[in-house]
Structures are given as structure tokens and as C-alpha cells.
């Protein structure tokens, strides 16, 4: 009989011999079947989302790849045809891919005819995270936000100390332990998105323009993003952008176009009391030394009335017994104030835009009837015959009264992108009826109009509108929403 210590050694040696090779993340691993058992299998690391790509380097019709995602434990059998929890990666011209959740890791198995030998590559990537967010562009600048990377705890007020956020809201303290977020951008014609979407590959690319400022910004109040202000871009050009996180995780691509060289509205951003404002606004050029407007150079004549409206609204709202008398089981005064702030900021800071270069005639040339709710979403065939949705753009002449009387005259014509009606409906839904908020309202924004039927259908069916969203990853922005 063998001594116990030797037995232990033997079993651990056996276990070692049987453990599967773990595939590394974010690099391509190359193999040749001559140096692999048949069938062969590999262990996959535990990840919330994995993108697996396999590519044969030589022809082999007998190769079949299978994956399972229950566990990467050595005691689990190789995945194969018909196995429970096993999926086949179907090869197409020698290439195949699989995206999925591998909470406990997984196993990749390869089956082939014994007579057939070939080499192949396997690459594992973190699957794409949420997309970066396109704020807006001018002819040579852009505001791009990373995906939301960290939640912010906002204490929900309760009775009897029901305290709402100040009208003159400030940004929360800086995020703890943020990831390293890098913006990588290039003209779409360069083909950045055709190369590997990996941190190592993208980080080696030079980026277009100059990153003039990057800052953490709680655009949505309860989430952090990183905001990039890019300058030095070319007019009327389509750009591709990625955000690389900690050199490995990749978010993107998104696409956007810069405006034409005649576009004169400057960008406004970084306003703590209107954290969602990050777009072009019809204002005169920013004061000397600045390329955009932010909290430090925006005229008080614009910010003060807005904060005063916000303060007066908050005062009216708190005459209601917030947190004690419920007007809805789902929403409270804090939701009402938050939605009203978004709406007020979006209405006060009119948004400038222009038709997308791929659809130069894509706007409604005639204003809606005074009695109409606003511009209805419509589609029209583009130059290539394909249907394109027209944005809720309305030309504004120099003589037209500005929608917000506190905005100084811009002195030249521009196109106004109408707010999405859904933003107004969100206030209507979140606020107690005694405030009398109605959509459209003629209190502050007499004669206001909206983009209607883009997100929700014209009849109000949720997400059943023509586009289902205010903007998309391809650079289309149909109506104004913050
Ligand atoms: C993944 O596979 C699908 C289906 O074969 C293919 O259309 C797609 O282009 C592949 N994606 C990548 C990134 O290789
Ligand atoms: C395995 O993949 C399926 C389908 O993608 C998914 O629903 C399931 O949550 C995954 N299981 C684990 C443990 O990750
Ligand atoms: C009420 O709540 C606010 C904010 O949450 C807090 O600053 C304040 O101290 C509280 N007041 C009392 C009397 O508890
Ligand atoms: C963040 O990533 C960039 C690009 O990969 C790198 O140059 C920089 O040194 C990193 N910064 C930190 C603090 O790790
Ligand atoms: C970047 O923008 C923020 C917000 O406007 C500002 O506080 C900060 O000073 C700017 N940083 C630089 C280097 O300009
Ligand atoms: C809002 O707060 C900032 C600093 O937090 C202050 O500089 C500014 O004057 C305030 N604005 C108004 C209108 O109260
Ligand atoms: C807010 O209320 C005060 C006091 O009633 C009033 O003087 C002020 O004009 C109001 N502000 C706005 C923007 O209506
Ligand atoms: C930018 O390029 C992408 C990819 O070619 C395309 O799908 C998109 O429509 C373009 N966007 C604009 C605004 O031209």
C-alpha cells in the first residue's frame, strides 16, 4: 500500500493532467490540432458577457465547435452535439462567433475527424458594454460621454423631513475609484470599426481632433459618465468613436457627423442645475478665450430666470404634503421635480441642429399649425430610394421670437430641433394634478411645439413611434430629449 502523502501527490498530478487549458481574455490564441487531443476542450473564464470568435486558418469541413456555460469545472463533460446546455458555434466561411453570459465560466469543445488536421485561432473578448452617448457636435467640436459606469446613491426624501434637491442643483462629489476611460475616435472613412474591437488594438490608434477637456459628469443625476469635449474636427464628416475602459473593455462603436461649416450655434455644457444640457444652443459666440459655454461663462441673464422658475416650481410642489399624501403609488414629488427640471432645461436651452448629411432635405419646411401639438414624425424616400425619417427640425428666422425670451438673440437664422413630446408627458405623469401641468402647455412656452410620434406613437403607445428613440448609434437625432 502507498503512503498517504504519495497517494495525494498522485491524485493531484492526475487532476493537473486533466485540467483544461484556460483561454485568456482579450488576446488571440492560436492552436494546431496536431498538438491537441481529439476531442479537445478549453476552459472559459467567468464573465458577465463574453464574445467568442473562432477562425479556422486552413480548410476543414469536419471541425465543429461547441460551448457550454454552466461551469468551467474540470468535472464537467466536454460540450458536444445534443448535450444539455451545449450550443454549437456555426462556422461560416471558416469563421464563427458566440456572445453570451458565462457567470460561472464555461467550456469550449472542438470535435473533428481524426484524419483531419488544421490550425485555428480563438479570441475571447469582453462583449460590448453599453454604448457611449453622443451629446452633440458643431462644425468642428463634439461632446461625447462614456457609458454610465457607476451608480450614485441619491437618498429618497421621506416625511416628515421631505427635502427636495436645491433648484440650483450641484454635481455630486467625484466618483470613487473610477475606471480609466479613453476616447478613441477617427473619421469613419478610416475604417476604425473594421479592425478588432479590442483595447490593445484601439489604444494603438491615433485619435482624431484634440480632447480639450475631460471630466466626470452625472448627466442623468444617478449615474456617472465621463464627458469628453473634442475640438479640431472637420466639418460635415462622419466620425466613429469608441471608449476603452481600463485598456481592455470596449464600448462602441458609435457614429456621428459634424455639422456643416455654416453651422454657428455654440455648444453649452457642464451646467450643474441642468446636468443633461450638452448640445448646441442658439447663442452668440462664446466670450473670447472660450470655445464653448459652461457654468463659468454663461450669462446670468440666462441662468438666473431658469433657477428662479425651478425654485418657484419647487415651492409650489412642496405645498403638497409630499411623502404623506400620495397622488400616485409609483411616483413622488422628487420624481416630479426631476422630470420638470429636465423639461424646463430642454425648453429653456433651445437645441440647434441641421439635417444629417446623408439626408440634406430631411426636415419639415413648414411650421406646424398653431393648434397642432408639433411636428409629426414622417418618413420620406432619400436619394437612394430608401425611406428616411425626418427630424423634428424647424427653421428659425432672425426675426422669430426665441422660444426662451431670456436667450439673447443669436443674430442669424438656424434650425431648431423640437423637444420630444415624451419629455413633456413624463412631467405630466410624474407630477400631482393640482400643479396643472399640461402638455403642451402655454405657461412658459407659449406656442411651443414638439416632435410627436418618434418615440411613442402619435396615439401614445409606448415605444411604438417611428424610431422608438430620440437618437441612435448611427448619429441620427430625431427630436430633442435630455
Ligand atoms: C458573428 O456571426 C454572425 C453570424 O454568422 C455574423 O453575421 C457576424 O458578422 C459575426 N460577427 C463578427 C464580429 O464576426
Ligand atoms: C447560459 O446562457 C444562457 C443563454 O445565453 C443564459 O440565459 C444563462 O443565464 C447562462 N448561464 C450562466 C450560468 O451564465
Ligand atoms: C432633513 O434632510 C436634509 C437632507 O436630507 C438634512 O440635510 C437635514 O439635516 C434634515 N433635517 C432634519 C431636521 O432632520
Ligand atoms: C489610461 O489609459 C491610457 C491609454 O491606454 C494610458 O495612456 C494611461 O496611462 C492610463 N492612465 C492610468 C492612470 O492608468
Ligand atoms: C473642464 O470642464 C470643467 C467643467 O466645465 C471645468 O470645471 C474644468 O476646469 C475644465 N478643465 C479644463 C482643463 O479646462
Ligand atoms: C448657483 O450656485 C452656484 C455655486 O454653487 C453659485 O455660484 C451661483 O451664483 C448660484 N446661482 C444662483 C442663481 O443662485
Ligand atoms: C418666482 O417667485 C417670485 C416670488 O413670488 C417672483 O418674484 C419671481 O418673479 C418668480 N420667478 C419667475 C421666474 O417667475
Ligand atoms: C455614419 O456612418 C455610418 C457607418 O457607415 C452610417 O451608418 C451612418 O448613417 C453615418 N451617419 C451619418 C450621420 O451620416
Coordinates of C-alpha atoms and ligand atoms in Angstrom, one line a residue:
X1 CA 0.0 0.0 0.0
X2 CA 1.3 3.5 -0.9
X3 CA 1.9 6.1 1.9
X4 CA -0.9 8.6 2.1
X5 CA 1.3 11.6 1.0
X6 CA 2.3 9.8 -2.2
X7 CA -1.4 9.0 -2.9
X8 CA -2.2 12.7 -2.6
X9 CA 0.6 13.6 -4.9
X10 CA -0.7 11.1 -7.5
X11 CA -4.3 12.4 -7.4
X12 CA -3.2 16.0 -7.7
X13 CA -0.9 15.0 -10.6
X14 CA -3.9 13.3 -12.3
X15 CA -6.1 16.3 -11.7
X16 CA -3.4 18.5 -13.2
X17 CA -3.2 16.3 -16.3
X18 CA -6.9 16.5 -16.8
X19 CA -7.5 20.2 -16.1
X20 CA -8.3 22.2 -19.2
X21 CA -6.3 25.0 -20.6
X22 CA -7.9 28.3 -19.7
X23 CA -8.3 30.7 -22.7
X24 CA -7.0 34.2 -21.9
X25 CA -9.1 37.3 -22.4
X26 CA -8.6 40.0 -25.0
X27 CA -5.9 38.2 -27.0
X28 CA -6.0 35.8 -29.9
X29 CA -4.8 32.3 -29.1
X30 CA -3.5 30.1 -31.9
X31 CA -3.6 26.3 -32.0
X32 CA -2.8 23.4 -34.3
X33 CA -4.8 20.1 -33.9
X34 CA -1.6 18.1 -34.3
X35 CA -0.7 19.1 -30.8
X36 CA -4.2 18.7 -29.3
X37 CA -6.1 15.6 -28.2
X38 CA -9.3 14.7 -30.1
X39 CA -11.8 15.8 -28.9
X40 CA -10.1 18.9 -27.3
X41 CA -11.6 21.3 -24.9
X42 CA -10.7 24.6 -23.2
X43 CA -12.0 26.4 -20.1
X44 CA -13.6 29.8 -20.4
X45 CA -13.3 32.4 -17.6
X46 CA -16.3 33.6 -15.7
X47 CA -17.6 36.8 -17.2
X48 CA -21.0 38.5 -17.4
X49 CA -20.7 38.9 -21.2
X50 CA -18.1 37.1 -23.4
X51 CA -17.7 37.5 -27.1
X52 CA -16.0 34.3 -28.5
X53 CA -14.7 34.3 -32.0
X54 CA -13.2 31.2 -33.7
X55 CA -11.5 31.2 -37.0
X56 CA -10.0 28.2 -39.0
X57 CA -6.7 29.0 -40.6
X58 CA -7.0 26.2 -43.0
X59 CA -9.8 24.4 -44.6
X60 CA -11.5 21.7 -42.6
X61 CA -15.1 20.6 -43.1
X62 CA -15.1 18.3 -40.1
X63 CA -14.4 20.9 -37.4
X64 CA -17.2 21.7 -35.0
X65 CA -17.0 24.0 -32.0
X66 CA -19.4 23.7 -29.1
X67 CA -19.7 25.7 -25.9
X68 CA -21.4 25.2 -22.6
X69 CA -21.9 27.9 -19.9
X70 CA -22.9 26.0 -16.8
X71 CA -19.4 25.9 -15.3
X72 CA -15.7 25.7 -16.1
X73 CA -15.2 23.0 -13.5
X74 CA -12.9 20.1 -14.6
X75 CA -15.7 17.6 -13.5
X76 CA -18.0 18.9 -16.3
X77 CA -18.1 16.9 -19.6
X78 CA -17.0 18.4 -22.9
X79 CA -19.9 20.0 -24.7
X80 CA -20.9 18.2 -27.8
X81 CA -23.9 17.6 -30.1
X82 CA -27.2 17.2 -28.3
X83 CA -25.7 17.8 -24.9
X84 CA -27.8 19.8 -22.4
X85 CA -26.7 23.4 -22.1
X86 CA -24.4 23.0 -25.1
X87 CA -24.6 25.3 -28.1
X88 CA -22.8 24.9 -31.4
X89 CA -20.8 27.8 -32.9
X90 CA -21.8 27.6 -36.5
X91 CA -19.0 28.3 -38.9
X92 CA -19.5 30.4 -41.9
X93 CA -16.5 30.6 -44.3
X94 CA -14.3 29.2 -41.6
X95 CA -15.4 31.8 -39.0
X96 CA -17.9 31.7 -36.2
X97 CA -18.8 33.7 -33.1
X98 CA -20.8 33.4 -30.0
X99 CA -21.9 36.1 -27.5
X100 CA -23.3 35.2 -24.1
X101 CA -23.3 35.1 -20.4
X102 CA -20.7 32.9 -18.6
X103 CA -21.5 33.7 -15.0
X104 CA -19.7 30.6 -13.8
X105 CA -17.3 30.3 -16.7
X106 CA -17.8 27.7 -19.4
X107 CA -16.1 25.2 -21.7
X108 CA -15.3 25.3 -25.4
X109 CA -15.1 21.9 -27.1
X110 CA -13.7 21.1 -30.5
X111 CA -14.7 17.9 -32.4
X112 CA -13.2 16.7 -35.7
X113 CA -12.4 13.7 -37.8
X114 CA -9.2 12.0 -36.5
X115 CA -7.8 12.2 -40.1
X116 CA -8.2 16.0 -40.4
X117 CA -5.6 18.4 -39.1
X118 CA -5.8 22.1 -39.2
X119 CA -4.8 25.2 -37.3
X120 CA -7.2 27.7 -35.8
X121 CA -7.5 30.9 -33.7
X122 CA -9.7 31.6 -30.7
X123 CA -10.3 35.0 -29.3
X124 CA -12.3 36.0 -26.2
X125 CA -13.4 39.5 -25.6
X126 CA -15.5 41.3 -23.1
X127 CA -18.6 41.8 -25.0
X128 CA -19.5 45.3 -25.9
X129 CA -20.7 47.3 -22.9
X130 CA -23.4 49.9 -23.1
X131 CA -22.7 52.4 -25.9
X132 CA -21.1 55.8 -25.4
X133 CA -23.6 58.6 -25.7
X134 CA -23.3 61.3 -28.4
X135 CA -24.1 64.7 -26.8
X136 CA -23.9 66.9 -29.9
X137 CA -21.5 68.4 -32.5
X138 CA -20.8 71.6 -34.2
X139 CA -18.8 72.0 -37.4
X140 CA -15.5 71.2 -35.6
X141 CA -16.4 70.1 -32.0
X142 CA -18.2 67.2 -30.3
X143 CA -19.3 66.3 -26.8
X144 CA -19.1 62.5 -26.2
X145 CA -20.0 60.7 -23.0
X146 CA -18.7 57.3 -21.9
X147 CA -21.3 54.7 -20.9
X148 CA -22.7 55.0 -17.3
X149 CA -20.0 53.4 -15.2
X150 CA -21.1 53.9 -11.6
X151 CA -24.4 54.5 -9.8
X152 CA -24.9 57.5 -7.5
X153 CA -26.8 57.0 -4.3
X154 CA -29.5 59.7 -4.0
X155 CA -31.3 59.5 -0.7
X156 CA -35.0 59.4 -1.3
X157 CA -36.7 62.1 0.8
X158 CA -39.3 60.9 3.3
X159 CA -41.9 62.5 5.5
X160 CA -41.6 64.4 7.9
X161 CA -38.3 65.8 6.6
X162 CA -39.2 65.9 2.9
X163 CA -36.3 67.9 1.4
X164 CA -36.1 68.1 -2.4
X165 CA -32.8 68.8 -4.2
X166 CA -32.0 72.6 -4.4
X167 CA -33.2 74.4 -7.5
X168 CA -29.6 75.4 -8.0
X169 CA -28.5 71.8 -8.1
X170 CA -24.8 70.9 -7.8
X171 CA -22.9 67.9 -9.0
X172 CA -22.3 65.1 -6.5
X173 CA -18.8 64.6 -5.1
X174 CA -16.4 63.0 -7.6
X175 CA -16.8 59.2 -8.3
X176 CA -14.8 56.8 -6.1
X177 CA -12.3 54.6 -7.9
X178 CA -13.4 55.4 -11.5
X179 CA -12.1 53.3 -14.4
X180 CA -9.5 54.6 -16.8
X181 CA -11.7 55.8 -19.7
X182 CA -10.1 56.7 -23.0
X183 CA -11.9 58.1 -26.1
X184 CA -10.7 56.7 -29.4
X185 CA -12.1 58.4 -32.4
X186 CA -11.5 58.5 -36.2
X187 CA -13.1 59.7 -39.4
X188 CA -15.5 56.8 -40.3
X189 CA -13.7 56.6 -43.7
X190 CA -10.6 55.4 -41.9
X191 CA -12.4 52.2 -41.0
X192 CA -11.7 52.1 -37.3
X193 CA -14.7 49.8 -36.7
X194 CA -13.4 47.3 -39.3
X195 CA -10.4 46.4 -37.2
X196 CA -10.5 44.4 -33.9
X197 CA -12.7 45.9 -31.2
X198 CA -10.1 45.3 -28.6
X199 CA -8.5 47.6 -26.1
X200 CA -5.0 46.7 -27.3
X201 CA -5.7 47.3 -30.9
X202 CA -7.8 50.5 -30.4
X203 CA -5.4 52.1 -27.9
X204 CA -2.6 51.9 -30.5
X205 CA -4.6 54.0 -33.0
X206 CA -4.2 57.8 -33.1
X207 CA -7.4 59.7 -32.3
X208 CA -8.9 62.4 -34.4
X209 CA -9.1 66.0 -33.1
X210 CA -8.0 67.3 -29.7
X211 CA -9.5 66.3 -26.4
X212 CA -9.9 69.8 -25.0
X213 CA -11.4 68.7 -21.7
X214 CA -12.5 65.5 -20.0
X215 CA -14.5 65.5 -16.8
X216 CA -16.7 63.1 -14.8
X217 CA -20.3 64.2 -15.2
X218 CA -23.5 62.9 -13.7
X219 CA -25.6 63.7 -16.7
X220 CA -28.5 61.5 -15.5
X221 CA -28.2 62.6 -11.8
X222 CA -27.9 59.0 -10.6
X223 CA -25.1 57.7 -12.8
X224 CA -21.6 58.8 -13.5
X225 CA -20.2 59.1 -17.0
X226 CA -17.0 60.7 -18.4
X227 CA -17.6 63.6 -20.7
X228 CA -15.1 64.4 -23.5
X229 CA -15.0 67.8 -25.3
X230 CA -13.3 67.2 -28.6
X231 CA -12.2 70.1 -30.8
X232 CA -10.3 70.4 -34.1
X233 CA -12.6 68.1 -36.2
X234 CA -13.5 68.6 -39.8
X235 CA -16.9 69.9 -40.9
X236 CA -19.6 67.6 -42.5
X237 CA -17.6 64.5 -41.6
X238 CA -18.8 61.2 -40.2
X239 CA -16.8 60.0 -37.2
X240 CA -16.6 56.6 -35.4
X241 CA -16.0 56.7 -31.7
X242 CA -15.1 54.0 -29.1
X243 CA -14.4 54.4 -25.3
X244 CA -11.9 52.0 -24.0
X245 CA -12.1 51.2 -20.3
X246 CA -9.0 50.1 -18.3
X247 CA -7.3 49.3 -21.5
X248 CA -9.4 46.1 -22.1
X249 CA -13.1 46.7 -22.1
X250 CA -14.5 48.3 -25.3
X251 CA -17.7 50.3 -25.6
X252 CA -18.8 51.2 -29.0
X253 CA -18.6 52.0 -31.8
X254 CA -21.0 54.9 -32.2
X255 CA -21.1 57.1 -35.2
X256 CA -21.9 60.8 -35.5
X257 CA -21.5 63.6 -38.1
X258 CA -20.1 67.1 -37.5
X259 CA -22.2 69.9 -38.8
X260 CA -21.6 71.9 -41.9
X261 CA -19.1 74.8 -41.8
X262 CA -22.0 77.2 -41.9
X263 CA -23.4 76.0 -38.5
X264 CA -22.9 78.8 -36.0
X265 CA -24.7 77.6 -32.8
X266 CA -22.1 77.0 -29.9
X267 CA -22.1 74.1 -27.5
X268 CA -23.4 74.6 -24.0
X269 CA -22.4 72.0 -21.3
X270 CA -21.4 71.4 -17.7
X271 CA -24.3 73.3 -16.1
X272 CA -24.9 71.7 -12.6
X273 CA -28.5 72.9 -12.4
X274 CA -29.2 71.4 -15.9
X275 CA -26.9 68.4 -16.0
X276 CA -28.4 67.0 -19.2
X277 CA -27.6 70.1 -21.3
X278 CA -24.8 69.2 -23.6
X279 CA -25.7 70.4 -27.1
X280 CA -25.7 73.3 -29.5
X281 CA -27.8 76.3 -28.4
X282 CA -28.7 79.4 -30.4
X283 CA -26.4 81.9 -28.6
X284 CA -23.8 84.4 -29.8
X285 CA -20.3 83.1 -30.0
X286 CA -18.8 82.3 -26.5
X287 CA -16.7 85.1 -24.9
X288 CA -13.1 85.4 -26.0
X289 CA -10.8 82.7 -24.7
X290 CA -13.7 80.1 -24.6
X291 CA -14.7 77.7 -27.3
X292 CA -18.0 76.6 -25.6
X293 CA -20.4 77.8 -22.9
X294 CA -20.3 76.3 -19.5
X295 CA -21.2 77.3 -16.0
X296 CA -18.3 79.8 -15.8
X297 CA -19.2 81.9 -18.8
X298 CA -23.0 81.5 -19.4
X299 CA -24.6 84.9 -18.9
X300 CA -26.5 85.2 -15.6
X301 CA -29.4 86.6 -17.6
X302 CA -29.9 83.1 -18.9
X303 CA -29.2 81.0 -15.8
X304 CA -30.9 83.1 -13.2
X305 CA -34.5 83.1 -14.5
X306 CA -34.2 79.4 -15.1
X307 CA -33.1 78.7 -11.5
X308 CA -35.8 81.1 -10.3
X309 CA -38.5 79.1 -12.2
X310 CA -37.1 75.9 -10.7
X311 CA -37.2 77.4 -7.2
X312 CA -40.8 78.7 -7.6
X313 CA -41.9 75.3 -9.0
X314 CA -40.3 73.5 -6.1
X315 CA -42.0 75.8 -3.6
X316 CA -45.4 75.1 -5.2
X317 CA -44.7 71.4 -5.3
X318 CA -43.9 71.3 -1.6
X319 CA -47.2 73.0 -0.6
X320 CA -48.4 69.5 -1.4
X321 CA -47.9 67.0 1.5
X322 CA -45.0 65.3 -0.2
X323 CA -44.3 61.9 1.1
X324 CA -47.5 61.8 3.2
X325 CA -50.4 62.3 0.8
X326 CA -49.8 60.1 -2.2
X327 CA -51.0 61.1 -5.6
X328 CA -49.6 58.0 -7.2
X329 CA -48.3 54.7 -5.9
X330 CA -45.4 54.9 -8.3
X331 CA -44.1 58.5 -8.3
X332 CA -43.4 61.1 -5.6
X333 CA -42.6 64.8 -5.5
X334 CA -38.9 64.0 -6.1
X335 CA -39.8 62.3 -9.4
X336 CA -41.9 65.3 -10.4
X337 CA -39.1 67.8 -9.6
X338 CA -36.6 65.7 -11.6
X339 CA -38.8 65.4 -14.7
X340 CA -39.8 69.1 -14.5
X341 CA -36.1 70.1 -14.4
X342 CA -35.3 68.0 -17.5
X343 CA -38.2 69.5 -19.3
X344 CA -37.5 73.1 -18.2
X345 CA -33.8 72.8 -19.1
X346 CA -34.7 71.3 -22.5
X347 CA -37.2 74.0 -23.3
X348 CA -35.1 76.9 -21.9
X349 CA -32.0 75.8 -23.8
X350 CA -33.4 75.5 -27.3
X351 CA -31.5 73.0 -29.4
X352 CA -29.9 73.9 -32.7
X353 CA -29.3 71.3 -35.3
X354 CA -29.3 70.7 -39.1
X355 CA -30.4 67.8 -41.3
X356 CA -27.9 64.9 -41.4
X357 CA -25.5 65.0 -44.4
X358 CA -27.0 61.7 -45.6
X359 CA -30.4 63.3 -45.7
X360 CA -30.0 67.0 -46.5
X361 CA -33.6 67.6 -47.1
X362 CA -34.7 65.8 -44.0
X363 CA -36.7 68.4 -42.2
X364 CA -40.1 69.9 -42.2
X365 CA -40.0 73.2 -44.0
X366 CA -43.4 74.4 -42.9
X367 CA -44.2 75.1 -39.2
X368 CA -47.0 73.1 -37.6
X369 CA -50.4 74.8 -37.4
X370 CA -50.7 76.9 -34.2
X371 CA -53.3 74.4 -32.9
X372 CA -51.1 71.4 -33.6
X373 CA -49.1 69.6 -30.9
X374 CA -46.0 69.8 -33.0
X375 CA -44.1 68.2 -35.9
X376 CA -45.3 64.7 -36.7
X377 CA -42.7 62.1 -37.4
X378 CA -42.7 61.2 -41.1
X379 CA -40.5 59.3 -43.5
X380 CA -39.6 60.3 -47.0
X381 CA -37.5 58.4 -49.6
X382 CA -33.9 59.6 -49.6
X383 CA -31.7 59.9 -52.7
X384 CA -31.1 56.1 -52.8
X385 CA -34.9 55.5 -52.6
X386 CA -34.7 54.1 -49.0
X387 CA -37.2 55.6 -46.5
X388 CA -35.6 58.1 -44.1
X389 CA -37.2 59.6 -41.1
X390 CA -37.3 63.4 -41.0
X391 CA -36.0 65.0 -37.8
X392 CA -38.3 67.4 -35.9
X393 CA -36.4 70.4 -37.3
X394 CA -38.0 73.8 -37.7
X395 CA -36.2 76.7 -39.5
X396 CA -36.0 79.9 -37.4
X397 CA -35.6 83.3 -38.9
X398 CA -33.7 86.0 -37.2
X399 CA -36.9 87.9 -36.7
X400 CA -38.7 85.0 -35.0
X401 CA -39.2 85.4 -31.3
X402 CA -37.0 83.0 -29.4
X403 CA -38.8 80.2 -27.6
X404 CA -37.0 81.2 -24.4
X405 CA -37.2 85.0 -24.1
X406 CA -34.1 85.0 -21.8
X407 CA -31.8 83.7 -24.6
X408 CA -30.0 86.7 -26.2
X409 CA -30.7 87.0 -29.9
X410 CA -28.3 84.9 -32.0
X411 CA -28.4 87.3 -35.0
X412 CA -28.6 84.6 -37.7
X413 CA -31.1 82.0 -38.8
X414 CA -30.8 78.5 -37.5
X415 CA -32.8 75.3 -37.3
X416 CA -34.5 74.4 -34.0
X417 CA -34.8 70.7 -33.1
X418 CA -38.1 70.4 -31.3
X419 CA -38.3 68.6 -28.0
X420 CA -39.7 65.1 -28.0
X421 CA -43.3 65.2 -26.7
X422 CA -42.4 62.3 -24.3
X423 CA -40.4 64.7 -22.2
X424 CA -43.5 66.7 -21.5
X425 CA -45.6 63.6 -20.9
X426 CA -43.1 62.4 -18.3
X427 CA -43.7 65.6 -16.3
X428 CA -47.4 65.2 -16.7
X429 CA -47.2 61.6 -15.4
X430 CA -44.9 62.3 -12.5
X431 CA -46.5 65.5 -11.1
X432 CA -49.5 65.9 -8.8
X433 CA -52.5 67.1 -10.8
X434 CA -53.0 70.2 -8.7
X435 CA -50.0 71.8 -10.3
X436 CA -52.0 71.9 -13.5
X437 CA -49.1 71.0 -15.8
X438 CA -50.4 70.1 -19.2
X439 CA -48.8 69.0 -22.4
X440 CA -48.3 71.1 -24.5
X441 CA -48.5 73.9 -22.1
X442 CA -48.7 77.6 -22.8
X443 CA -47.5 78.8 -19.5
X444 CA -43.8 79.3 -20.1
X445 CA -43.5 78.2 -23.6
X446 CA -46.5 79.9 -25.4
X447 CA -46.8 78.5 -28.9
X448 CA -44.4 75.7 -28.0
X449 CA -44.4 72.7 -30.2
X450 CA -42.9 69.2 -30.0
X451 CA -41.6 66.3 -32.1
X452 CA -44.5 63.9 -32.0
X453 CA -44.6 60.2 -32.9
X454 CA -40.9 59.5 -32.8
X455 CA -40.5 57.5 -29.5
X456 CA -44.1 56.7 -28.6
X457 CA -46.7 56.5 -31.4
X458 CA -48.8 59.6 -32.1
X459 CA -51.6 57.8 -30.2
X460 CA -49.3 57.5 -27.2
X461 CA -48.4 53.8 -27.5
X462 CA -45.2 53.4 -25.6
X463 CA -42.0 52.9 -27.8
X464 CA -44.3 52.4 -30.9
X465 CA -43.2 55.6 -32.6
X466 CA -41.4 55.7 -36.0
X467 CA -37.9 55.5 -34.4
X468 CA -38.6 54.3 -30.9
X469 CA -35.9 56.6 -29.6
X470 CA -34.7 60.2 -29.7
X471 CA -31.4 59.3 -31.3
X472 CA -29.4 56.2 -32.4
X473 CA -25.9 55.0 -32.5
X474 CA -25.5 55.9 -36.2
X475 CA -25.6 59.7 -35.5
X476 CA -29.3 60.3 -36.2
X477 CA -31.0 62.7 -33.8
X478 CA -34.7 62.9 -34.4
X479 CA -36.0 65.0 -31.6
X480 CA -34.6 66.8 -28.6
X481 CA -34.5 64.8 -25.3
X482 CA -32.4 65.1 -22.2
Ligands
LIG1 C1 -20.9 36.8 -35.9 O1 -21.6 35.8 -36.6 C2 -22.7 36.3 -37.4 C3 -23.4 35.1 -38.0 O2 -22.6 34.2 -38.6 C4 -22.1 37.2 -38.5 O3 -23.2 37.8 -39.2 C5 -21.4 38.3 -37.8 O4 -20.8 39.2 -38.7 C6 -20.3 37.8 -36.9 N1 -19.7 38.9 -36.1 C7 -18.4 39.1 -36.0 C8 -18.0 40.4 -35.3 O5 -17.6 38.4 -36.5
LIG2 C1 -26.0 30.5 -20.1 O1 -26.5 31.1 -21.3 C2 -27.9 31.3 -21.4 C3 -28.3 31.8 -22.7 O2 -27.4 32.8 -23.2 C4 -28.2 32.3 -20.3 O3 -29.6 32.5 -20.2 C5 -27.8 31.8 -18.9 O4 -28.0 32.8 -17.9 C6 -26.3 31.4 -18.9 N1 -26.0 30.7 -17.7 C7 -25.0 31.1 -16.9 C8 -24.7 30.4 -15.6 O5 -24.3 32.1 -17.2
LIG3 C1 -33.6 66.9 6.6 O1 -33.0 66.3 5.4 C2 -31.9 67.1 4.9 C3 -31.4 66.4 3.6 O2 -31.6 65.1 3.6 C4 -30.8 67.2 6.0 O3 -29.7 67.9 5.5 C5 -31.4 67.8 7.2 O4 -30.4 67.8 8.3 C6 -32.6 67.1 7.7 N1 -33.3 67.8 8.8 C7 -33.7 67.3 9.9 C8 -34.4 68.2 10.9 O5 -33.7 66.1 10.1
LIG4 C1 -5.2 55.2 -19.0 O1 -5.2 54.6 -20.3 C2 -4.3 55.3 -21.2 C3 -4.5 54.7 -22.6 O2 -4.3 53.4 -22.6 C4 -2.9 55.4 -20.7 O3 -2.1 56.1 -21.6 C5 -2.9 56.0 -19.4 O4 -1.6 55.9 -18.8 C6 -3.8 55.3 -18.4 N1 -3.9 56.1 -17.2 C7 -3.8 55.5 -16.0 C8 -3.9 56.4 -14.8 O5 -3.7 54.3 -15.8
LIG5 C1 -13.2 71.1 -17.9 O1 -14.5 71.5 -17.7 C2 -15.0 71.6 -16.4 C3 -16.5 71.9 -16.4 O2 -16.8 73.0 -17.2 C4 -14.2 72.7 -15.7 O3 -14.6 72.8 -14.3 C5 -12.7 72.4 -15.8 O4 -12.0 73.4 -15.2 C6 -12.3 72.2 -17.2 N1 -10.9 71.7 -17.3 C7 -10.0 72.3 -18.1 C8 -8.7 71.7 -18.1 O5 -10.3 73.2 -18.9
LIG6 C1 -25.9 78.6 -8.0 O1 -24.8 78.0 -7.3 C2 -23.5 78.5 -7.7 C3 -22.5 77.8 -6.8 O2 -22.9 76.6 -6.4 C4 -23.4 80.0 -7.5 O3 -22.1 80.4 -7.9 C5 -24.5 80.7 -8.3 O4 -24.5 82.0 -8.1 C6 -25.9 80.1 -7.9 N1 -26.8 80.7 -8.8 C7 -28.0 81.2 -8.4 C8 -28.9 81.9 -9.4 O5 -28.3 81.2 -7.2
LIG7 C1 -40.7 83.4 -8.5 O1 -41.5 83.9 -7.5 C2 -41.1 85.2 -7.0 C3 -41.9 85.5 -5.8 O2 -43.2 85.2 -6.0 C4 -41.3 86.2 -8.1 O3 -40.9 87.5 -7.7 C5 -40.5 85.7 -9.4 O4 -40.8 86.6 -10.5 C6 -40.8 84.3 -9.7 N1 -39.9 83.9 -10.8 C7 -40.2 83.6 -12.0 C8 -39.1 83.3 -13.0 O5 -41.4 83.6 -12.4
LIG8 C1 -22.0 57.4 -40.4 O1 -21.5 56.2 -40.9 C2 -22.2 55.1 -40.5 C3 -21.5 53.8 -40.9 O2 -21.1 53.9 -42.3 C4 -23.6 55.1 -41.2 O3 -24.4 54.0 -40.8 C5 -24.3 56.4 -40.7 O4 -25.6 56.5 -41.3 C6 -23.5 57.6 -40.9 N1 -24.1 58.7 -40.2 C7 -24.4 59.9 -40.8 C8 -25.0 60.9 -39.9 O5 -24.1 60.1 -42.0

